[in-house]
Short mmCIF file of C-alpha atoms in Angstrom, two decimals:
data_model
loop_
_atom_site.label_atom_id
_atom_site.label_comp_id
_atom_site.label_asym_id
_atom_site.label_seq_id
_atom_site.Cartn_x
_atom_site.Cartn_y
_atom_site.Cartn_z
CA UNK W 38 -147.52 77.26 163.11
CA UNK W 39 -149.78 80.42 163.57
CA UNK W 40 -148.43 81.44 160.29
CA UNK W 41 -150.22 78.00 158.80
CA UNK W 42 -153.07 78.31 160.72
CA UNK W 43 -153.88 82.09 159.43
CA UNK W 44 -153.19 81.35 156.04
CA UNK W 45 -155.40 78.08 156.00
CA UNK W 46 -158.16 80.41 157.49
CA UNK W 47 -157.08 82.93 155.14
CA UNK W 48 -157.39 80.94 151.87
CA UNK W 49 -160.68 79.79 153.24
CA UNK W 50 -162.28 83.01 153.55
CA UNK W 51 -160.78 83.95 149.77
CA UNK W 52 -161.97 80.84 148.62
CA UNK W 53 -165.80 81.44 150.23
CA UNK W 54 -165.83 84.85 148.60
CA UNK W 55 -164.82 83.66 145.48
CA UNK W 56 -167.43 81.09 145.84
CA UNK W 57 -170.29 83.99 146.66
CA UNK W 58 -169.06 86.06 143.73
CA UNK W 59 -169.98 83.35 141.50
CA UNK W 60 -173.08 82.25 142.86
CA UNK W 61 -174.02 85.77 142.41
CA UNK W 62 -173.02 85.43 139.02
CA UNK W 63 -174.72 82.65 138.72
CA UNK W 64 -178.40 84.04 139.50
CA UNK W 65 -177.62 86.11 136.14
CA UNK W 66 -176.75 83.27 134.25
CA UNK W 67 -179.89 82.06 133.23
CA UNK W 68 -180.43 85.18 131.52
CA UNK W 69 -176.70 84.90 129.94
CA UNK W 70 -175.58 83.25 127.03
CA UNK W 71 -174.86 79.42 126.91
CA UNK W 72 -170.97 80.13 126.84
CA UNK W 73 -171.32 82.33 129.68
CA UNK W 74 -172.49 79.43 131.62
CA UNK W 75 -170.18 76.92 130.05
CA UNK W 76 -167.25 78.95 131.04
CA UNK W 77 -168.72 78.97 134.77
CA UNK W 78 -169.02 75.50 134.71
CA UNK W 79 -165.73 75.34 133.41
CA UNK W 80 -164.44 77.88 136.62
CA UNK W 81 -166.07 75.75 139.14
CA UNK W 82 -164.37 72.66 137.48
CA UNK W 83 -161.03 74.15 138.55
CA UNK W 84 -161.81 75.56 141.86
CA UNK W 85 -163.41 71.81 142.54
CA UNK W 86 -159.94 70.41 141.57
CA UNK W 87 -158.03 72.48 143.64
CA UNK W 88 -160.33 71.90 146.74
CA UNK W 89 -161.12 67.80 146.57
CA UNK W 90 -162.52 67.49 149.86
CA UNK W 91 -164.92 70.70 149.83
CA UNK W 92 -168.30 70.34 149.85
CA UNK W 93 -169.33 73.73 148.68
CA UNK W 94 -167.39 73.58 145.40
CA UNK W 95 -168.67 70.39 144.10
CA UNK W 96 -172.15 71.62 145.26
CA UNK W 97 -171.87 74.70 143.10
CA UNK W 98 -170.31 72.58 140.67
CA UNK W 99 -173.58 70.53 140.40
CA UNK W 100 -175.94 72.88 141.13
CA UNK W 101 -174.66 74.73 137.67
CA UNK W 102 -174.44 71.49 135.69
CA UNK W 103 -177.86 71.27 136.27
CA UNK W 104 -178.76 74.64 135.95
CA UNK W 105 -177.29 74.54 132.29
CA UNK W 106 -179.37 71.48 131.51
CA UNK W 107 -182.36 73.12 132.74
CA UNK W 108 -181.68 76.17 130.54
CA UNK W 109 -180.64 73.69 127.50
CA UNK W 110 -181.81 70.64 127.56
CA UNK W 111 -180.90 69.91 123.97
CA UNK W 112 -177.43 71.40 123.82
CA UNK W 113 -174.70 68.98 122.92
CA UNK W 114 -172.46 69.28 126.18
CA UNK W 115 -175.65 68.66 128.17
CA UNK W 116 -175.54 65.19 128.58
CA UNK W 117 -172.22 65.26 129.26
CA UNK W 118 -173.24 67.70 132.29
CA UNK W 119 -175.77 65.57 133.86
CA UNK W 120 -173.49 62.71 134.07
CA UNK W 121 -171.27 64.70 135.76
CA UNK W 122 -173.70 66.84 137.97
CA UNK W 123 -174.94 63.11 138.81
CA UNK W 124 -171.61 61.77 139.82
CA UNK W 125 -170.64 65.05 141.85
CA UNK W 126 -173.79 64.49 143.66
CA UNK W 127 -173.06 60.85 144.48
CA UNK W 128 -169.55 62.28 145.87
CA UNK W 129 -171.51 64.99 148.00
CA UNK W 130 -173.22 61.99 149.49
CA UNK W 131 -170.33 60.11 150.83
CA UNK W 132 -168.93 63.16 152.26
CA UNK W 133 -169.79 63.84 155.99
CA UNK W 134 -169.75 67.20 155.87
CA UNK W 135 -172.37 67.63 152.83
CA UNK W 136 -175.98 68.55 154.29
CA UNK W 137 -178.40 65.72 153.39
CA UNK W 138 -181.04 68.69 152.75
CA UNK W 139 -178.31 70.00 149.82
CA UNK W 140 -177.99 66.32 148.35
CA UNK W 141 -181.38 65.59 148.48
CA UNK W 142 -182.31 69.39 146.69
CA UNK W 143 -180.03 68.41 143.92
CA UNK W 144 -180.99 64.95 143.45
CA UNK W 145 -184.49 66.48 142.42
CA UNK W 146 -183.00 69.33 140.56
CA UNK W 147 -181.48 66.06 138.61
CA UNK W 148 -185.01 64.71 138.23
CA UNK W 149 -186.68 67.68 137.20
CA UNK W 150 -183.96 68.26 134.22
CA UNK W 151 -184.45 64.81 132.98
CA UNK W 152 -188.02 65.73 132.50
CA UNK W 153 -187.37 68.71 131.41
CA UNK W 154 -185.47 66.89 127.87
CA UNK W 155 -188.31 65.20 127.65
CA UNK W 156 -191.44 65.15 129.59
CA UNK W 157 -193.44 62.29 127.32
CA UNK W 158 -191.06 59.83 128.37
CA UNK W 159 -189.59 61.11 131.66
CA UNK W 160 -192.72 62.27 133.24
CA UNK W 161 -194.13 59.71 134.46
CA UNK W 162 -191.32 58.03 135.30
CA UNK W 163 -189.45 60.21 137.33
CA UNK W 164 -192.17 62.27 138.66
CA UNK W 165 -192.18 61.08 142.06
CA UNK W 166 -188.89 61.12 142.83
CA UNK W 167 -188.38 64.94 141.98
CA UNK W 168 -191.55 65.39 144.82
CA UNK W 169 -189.92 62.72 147.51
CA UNK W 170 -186.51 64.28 147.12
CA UNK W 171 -187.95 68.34 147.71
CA UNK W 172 -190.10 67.09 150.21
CA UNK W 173 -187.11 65.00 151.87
CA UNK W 174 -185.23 68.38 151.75
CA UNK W 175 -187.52 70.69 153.25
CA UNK W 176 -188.54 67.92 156.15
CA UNK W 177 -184.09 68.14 156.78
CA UNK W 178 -183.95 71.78 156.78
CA UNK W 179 -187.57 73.83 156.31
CA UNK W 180 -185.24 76.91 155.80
CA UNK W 181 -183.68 75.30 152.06
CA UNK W 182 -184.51 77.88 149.89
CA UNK W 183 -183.62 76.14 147.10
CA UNK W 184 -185.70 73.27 147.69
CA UNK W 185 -188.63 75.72 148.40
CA UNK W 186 -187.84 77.19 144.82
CA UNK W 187 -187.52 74.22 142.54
CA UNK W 188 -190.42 72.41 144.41
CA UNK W 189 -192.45 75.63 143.71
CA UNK W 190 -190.94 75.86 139.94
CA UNK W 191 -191.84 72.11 139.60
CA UNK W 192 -195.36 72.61 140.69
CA UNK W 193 -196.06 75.22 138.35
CA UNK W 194 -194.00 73.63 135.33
CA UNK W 195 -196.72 70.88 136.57
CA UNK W 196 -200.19 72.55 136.66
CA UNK W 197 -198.92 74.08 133.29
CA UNK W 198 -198.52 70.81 131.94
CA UNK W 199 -202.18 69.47 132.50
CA UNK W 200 -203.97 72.57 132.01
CA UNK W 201 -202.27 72.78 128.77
CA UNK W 202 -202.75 69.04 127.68
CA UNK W 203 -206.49 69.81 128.81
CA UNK W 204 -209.41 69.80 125.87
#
């Protein structure tokens, strides 16, 4: 029984490191090249299959799905990889241990990439929702850096937008 209980807590801590190790990665992958953050996708896919009921795999899982749409908007996998950031996020949210703050973070991440593809038709449209969602966040949990970052990205990708489209 001890034996179970140190190797559960065991595999958790592996699993948590591995999951830092790629996040880390992750910061870098902007800058890398679009396979480099196809195969991380893929990575996450695997670790998210081996641990169903984890939050912070399918968050990462999401969170890089988007990231890549971001990054590419026009790539051919990346509708593929909103649908499934978008369905990962809708599990998140019918799991009890997933932080509402986290949810709410990536369903305006989700937003902001849709306008992202195309801000002449998504702009407008789903505007609002990528400000209610960061501001839901923050109100949850002030200390979401995240939230703090993409709201603050989304502002400026904003005020760009109109003081360009100014005469």
């Amino acid at each position: 029984m001890t034996f179970q209980i140190f190797n559960g807590i065991l595999n958790h801590r592996v699993f948590v490191i591995a999951l830092f190790v790629m996040a880390s990665v992750s910061i870098h992958a902007q800058q890398s090249s679009q396979e480099d953050m196809l195969n991380l996708v893929a990575k996450l896919k695997r670790i998210e299959a081996m641990q169903p009921d984890s939050v912070q795999p399918k968050y990462q899982l999401a969170l890089q799905s988007l990231s890549f749409a971001v990054t590419y908007p026009h790539a051919p996998q990346t509708e593929n990889m909103i649908a499934e950031a978008e369905q990962t996020i809708l599990q998140l949210s019918e799991m009890k241990a997933a932080a509402p703050s986290d949810i709410c973070t990536l369903r305006g991440f989700l937003y902001m990439v849709r306008i992202v593809q195309n801000p002449a038709q998504n702009g407008q449209r789903y505007y609002l929702d990528v400000m209610q969602n960061y501001e839901k966040a923050l109100k949850l949990n002030p200390e979401n850096q995240l939230a703090k970052q993409l709201q603050q990205k989304f502002y400026e990708g904003m005020k760009h937008a109109t003081s360009s489209s100014m005469p």
